[in-house]
Structures are given as structure tokens and as C-alpha cells.
Amino acid sequence: TSSCFYPLGRICVAFICSMDDGNIDEYDYSGYGQSSGKPSEQNTYADIEAVYKCLEESYGVKQEDVILYGQSVGSGPTLDLAVRLPKLRAVVLHSPILSGLRVMYPVKRTYWFDIYKNIDKIPLVNCPILIIHGTSDEVVDCSHGKQLWELCKEKYEPLWIKGGNHCDLEQYPEYIRHLKKFISTVEKSPSQRQASRRSTDQFEQPRRSTDFFEVSRKSTDRREKPRQSVDRHEKPKNQSNSNNADKLEKLKISFEQLERSRRSMDCIEKSRKSIDHQLERARKSVDRLDRVRTG
């Protein structure tokens, strides 16, 4: 029996699902949905830790039977917990972010005030990782998902959904197909996966199975032109637009503190340059006095 623990947060929801019977137990991060408190980076870490402890202590779930699923900002607490679970079965990242600051600015290094530093954590995760991202994501560019995939220690073939945006990937048929295939693959033990891979390579040399882990191969799911799910037309359009607006507003709130931190750093940098300039002027004055004395 295996269990899936999905700290999803769309951007805030999470749920727990058994691979065998499909039972789901949902929770909201602090400040989202029905949860009290305020949304913050540290609170989301505490929330996911509390849910995992509940699974472990109250239900006897082992980490090797758990798959973590994180979407958007939810990819932050997901990877934070994954780093601390060395026997974790697998991780799924849905429209993930490199870090909070990198969503707004193309920075080349990680600053101390950044939040959800996924770019620094993902290389430390030992289990298989599936990354799913839309190529037309207007909130978190697809380059975030692609760069994270390159940094994975144990890669699984990613899914780049052509035309997919930030909050609609579930409506593409290849999404659920690829996710099911991944779960079916990671349900096998590592030794079984290796044996299956060797068997496949032996009898099908010209073609490599997409069910197993790839090192540098691009997704083959790009070949299929995404179609709208039939369920998509059953959702009231106004309700869908309202839900997406709420999600994007939550994402905006999450990054407001980054903007304040950045401005604070700009002020500190300006002050430092001003002090350096004053010190340089003082040094030149001392040099002139020395020349007068020696002359």
C-alpha cells in the first residue's frame, strides 16, 4: 500500500491521497481557504510538516510510501520537506518556481531575503522528480520548470504542456495521462525499476521507454497538440475566472514582502556606496597632506 501526500496549494490547497483507494484528505495553508493565521514562508513550512507528522504518527505512514505534490508557490514547502525525507518515494512539481524573487526579477544568484529557494534545494532531493509546466504560463515562466528539471538528481521525463497557462494544466488530457504513468512507475521498488529498464533496453534498443528516468532527454509529450477537456465546458466560466483571480491575488501577496526586502536592500546598497565615497574623499585628503609635509 502506498500513499500520496499532495501539498498542492493552488496556490493554497493540499490533499492526501492513497494510491490504492483514492481517498483524499485536504488542508489549507495558513491564511488560505478555511485556515486561520497569516500566509508566510515559515508558516507554510510548519503546515506541511504538521500534516506529514499527522500521517506518520496517527496513521503509520512511512516516507517511502509518500509522494509529495507541490504546485506554484506550493513547490516551496514541498521541496523543503523533500530535502529532509531521504527515503521519500517521489515528488511532483506543478508549475514550480525557482524562487520567489526570480519570479519577478531575473537575478543570477540567491539573496538572503529571497523566499522559497527551490533552485538551491532541488539538487539535494534523492527521489525521482516529475516536473509539469505550461509553455504559455503568464505567472511563472516555463523556464523555471526547465531549469529545475536540469538540476534534479533523479530525473523523470518532464511534461511541458504546449499552450498551458498557470492554472489550467489539469484540463489538458496529457496531464493526467503523464501523472498516472509516473505514479505507476514509482510504485515499483528501485530494484524493480532498474530491472525493467534493463529488460526494455535489451529488447528495444532503437527506442527508450518513456516510463523510466531520463538524464537529458526532452519531453515527447510536446508532440501531442493539447485539447480542451470535456470537463472544461462544464465549469461556469465566471466561477473559473473568479477562482483564477483569487489564486493570482494570493501569489501577488506572497511576493509583496520580497519587493519590500528588495527596496530595503537598495537603500542599504546606496548607503554603503555613499560611505565608500566619503572614505575615498577622506583618503585623498590625507594623501595631499602627506605630500605637503614631505615637500
CSV table of C-alpha atoms in Angstrom, one decimal, residues 79-239:
chain,number,residue,atom,x,y,z
A,79,LEU,CA,10.9,20.7,-1.7
A,80,ASP,CA,11.7,22.0,1.8
A,81,LEU,CA,10.1,18.8,3.2
A,82,ALA,CA,11.5,16.6,0.5
A,83,VAL,CA,15.1,17.6,1.3
A,84,ARG,CA,14.5,16.3,4.9
A,85,LEU,CA,13.0,12.9,3.8
A,86,PRO,CA,15.8,10.8,2.4
A,87,LYS,CA,13.6,7.8,1.8
A,88,LEU,CA,10.7,9.7,0.1
A,89,ARG,CA,9.1,7.8,-2.8
A,90,ALA,CA,8.8,10.7,-5.3
A,91,VAL,CA,8.0,14.3,-5.9
A,92,VAL,CA,5.7,16.1,-8.4
A,93,LEU,CA,6.2,19.8,-9.1
A,94,HIS,CA,3.4,21.5,-11.0
A,95,SER,CA,4.3,25.0,-12.4
A,96,PRO,CA,7.1,25.4,-9.9
A,97,ILE,CA,9.1,28.5,-9.1
A,98,LEU,CA,12.9,28.7,-9.0
A,99,SER,CA,12.5,31.1,-6.0
A,100,GLY,CA,10.2,34.0,-5.1
A,101,LEU,CA,12.5,36.7,-6.2
A,102,ARG,CA,13.2,35.0,-9.6
A,103,VAL,CA,9.5,35.2,-10.5
A,104,MET,CA,9.8,39.0,-10.6
A,105,TYR,CA,13.5,39.6,-11.4
A,106,PRO,CA,16.0,37.5,-13.5
A,107,VAL,CA,18.6,37.5,-10.7
A,108,LYS,CA,21.7,35.3,-11.2
A,109,ARG,CA,22.3,34.5,-7.5
A,110,THR,CA,20.3,33.8,-4.4
A,111,TYR,CA,19.9,36.7,-1.9
A,112,TRP,CA,19.4,36.2,1.8
A,113,PHE,CA,15.9,37.9,1.7
A,114,ASP,CA,14.6,35.6,-1.1
A,115,ILE,CA,11.8,33.1,-0.3
A,116,TYR,CA,11.2,29.5,-1.4
A,117,LYS,CA,14.8,29.0,-2.7
A,118,ASN,CA,13.9,25.9,-4.7
A,119,ILE,CA,16.8,26.4,-7.0
A,120,ASP,CA,19.2,25.6,-4.1
A,121,LYS,CA,17.1,22.8,-2.6
A,122,ILE,CA,16.2,20.6,-5.6
A,123,PRO,CA,19.7,19.2,-6.1
A,124,LEU,CA,19.5,17.8,-2.6
A,125,VAL,CA,16.4,15.7,-3.2
A,126,ASN,CA,17.2,12.0,-3.6
A,127,CYS,CA,14.0,10.6,-5.1
A,128,PRO,CA,12.5,10.7,-8.6
A,129,ILE,CA,11.0,14.1,-9.6
A,130,LEU,CA,8.4,14.8,-12.2
A,131,ILE,CA,8.0,18.4,-13.4
A,132,ILE,CA,5.0,19.7,-15.2
A,133,HIS,CA,4.8,23.2,-16.7
A,134,GLY,CA,2.8,25.1,-19.3
A,135,THR,CA,4.7,26.7,-22.1
A,136,SER,CA,2.4,29.7,-22.1
A,137,ASP,CA,2.5,30.3,-18.3
A,138,GLU,CA,1.9,34.0,-17.7
A,139,VAL,CA,2.6,33.9,-14.0
A,140,VAL,CA,5.7,31.7,-13.7
A,141,ASP,CA,7.6,31.3,-16.9
A,142,CYS,CA,8.2,27.8,-18.2
A,143,SER,CA,11.9,28.4,-17.9
A,144,HIS,CA,11.6,28.0,-14.1
A,145,GLY,CA,10.4,24.4,-14.6
A,146,LYS,CA,13.0,23.6,-17.2
A,147,GLN,CA,15.9,24.9,-15.1
A,148,LEU,CA,14.6,23.0,-12.0
A,149,TRP,CA,14.4,19.8,-14.1
A,150,GLU,CA,18.1,20.2,-15.2
A,151,LEU,CA,19.1,20.4,-11.5
A,152,CYS,CA,17.2,17.2,-10.5
A,153,LYS,CA,19.4,14.4,-9.1
A,154,GLU,CA,17.0,11.7,-10.3
A,155,LYS,CA,15.0,13.0,-13.3
A,156,TYR,CA,11.8,11.7,-14.7
A,157,GLU,CA,10.7,12.7,-18.2
A,158,PRO,CA,9.1,16.1,-17.8
A,159,LEU,CA,5.8,17.3,-19.2
A,160,TRP,CA,5.8,20.7,-21.0
A,161,ILE,CA,2.2,21.3,-21.9
A,162,LYS,CA,2.1,23.3,-25.1
A,163,GLY,CA,-0.2,26.3,-24.6
A,164,GLY,CA,-0.8,25.6,-20.9
A,165,ASN,CA,-1.1,28.5,-18.6
A,166,HIS,CA,-0.6,28.7,-14.8
A,167,CYS,CA,-3.9,27.5,-13.5
A,168,ASP,CA,-5.3,25.3,-16.3
A,169,LEU,CA,-2.9,22.3,-16.8
A,170,GLU,CA,-5.4,19.8,-15.3
A,171,GLN,CA,-7.7,20.5,-18.2
A,172,TYR,CA,-5.3,19.0,-20.7
A,173,PRO,CA,-5.7,15.2,-21.3
A,174,GLU,CA,-1.9,14.6,-21.3
A,175,TYR,CA,-1.6,15.9,-17.8
A,176,ILE,CA,-3.5,13.1,-16.1
A,177,ARG,CA,-2.0,10.5,-18.5
A,178,HIS,CA,1.6,11.5,-17.7
A,179,LEU,CA,0.9,11.8,-14.0
A,180,LYS,CA,-0.7,8.3,-13.9
A,181,LYS,CA,2.3,6.9,-15.8
A,182,PHE,CA,4.7,8.5,-13.3
A,183,ILE,CA,2.9,7.1,-10.3
A,184,SER,CA,2.7,3.7,-11.8
A,185,THR,CA,6.5,3.8,-12.4
A,186,VAL,CA,7.5,5.0,-8.9
A,187,GLU,CA,5.2,2.4,-7.3
A,188,LYS,CA,7.9,-0.1,-8.2
A,189,SER,CA,10.9,-0.5,-5.9
A,190,PRO,CA,14.2,1.0,-7.2
A,191,SER,CA,15.5,-2.5,-7.9
A,192,GLN,CA,12.3,-3.3,-10.0
A,193,ARG,CA,12.7,-0.1,-11.9
A,194,GLN,CA,16.3,-0.9,-12.8
A,195,ALA,CA,15.4,-4.4,-13.8
A,196,SER,CA,12.5,-3.2,-16.0
A,197,ARG,CA,14.8,-0.6,-17.6
A,198,ARG,CA,17.5,-3.2,-18.4
A,199,SER,CA,14.8,-5.5,-19.9
A,200,THR,CA,13.4,-2.7,-22.0
A,201,ASP,CA,16.9,-1.7,-23.2
A,202,GLN,CA,17.7,-5.3,-24.1
A,203,PHE,CA,14.7,-5.9,-26.3
A,204,GLU,CA,14.0,-2.4,-27.7
A,205,GLN,CA,17.4,-0.9,-28.5
A,206,PRO,CA,16.1,1.6,-31.0
A,207,ARG,CA,13.5,3.1,-28.6
A,208,ARG,CA,13.8,4.1,-25.0
A,209,SER,CA,10.7,3.7,-22.8
A,210,THR,CA,9.2,7.0,-21.6
A,211,ASP,CA,8.1,5.2,-18.4
A,212,PHE,CA,11.6,5.4,-16.8
A,213,PHE,CA,14.0,8.1,-15.8
A,214,GLU,CA,15.8,10.1,-18.3
A,215,VAL,CA,19.1,12.1,-18.0
A,216,SER,CA,18.8,14.8,-20.6
A,217,ARG,CA,16.0,13.9,-22.9
A,218,LYS,CA,13.3,16.4,-23.7
A,219,SER,CA,9.6,15.6,-23.2
A,220,THR,CA,7.9,13.7,-26.0
A,221,ASP,CA,4.5,14.9,-24.9
A,222,ARG,CA,5.1,18.2,-26.8
A,223,ARG,CA,4.2,16.2,-29.9
A,224,GLU,CA,0.6,16.0,-29.0
A,225,LYS,CA,-1.5,19.1,-29.6
A,226,PRO,CA,-3.4,19.8,-26.3
A,227,ARG,CA,-7.1,19.5,-26.5
A,228,GLN,CA,-9.6,21.0,-24.1
A,229,SER,CA,-11.0,18.6,-21.6
A,230,VAL,CA,-14.7,17.9,-21.9
A,231,ASP,CA,-15.0,18.8,-18.2
A,232,ARG,CA,-13.8,22.2,-19.1
A,233,HIS,CA,-17.1,23.2,-20.6
A,234,GLU,CA,-19.0,22.0,-17.5
A,235,LYS,CA,-17.4,24.6,-15.3
A,236,PRO,CA,-19.2,28.0,-15.1
A,237,LYS,CA,-16.9,30.5,-16.8
A,238,ASN,CA,-17.4,33.2,-14.3
A,239,GLN,CA,-16.6,30.9,-11.4
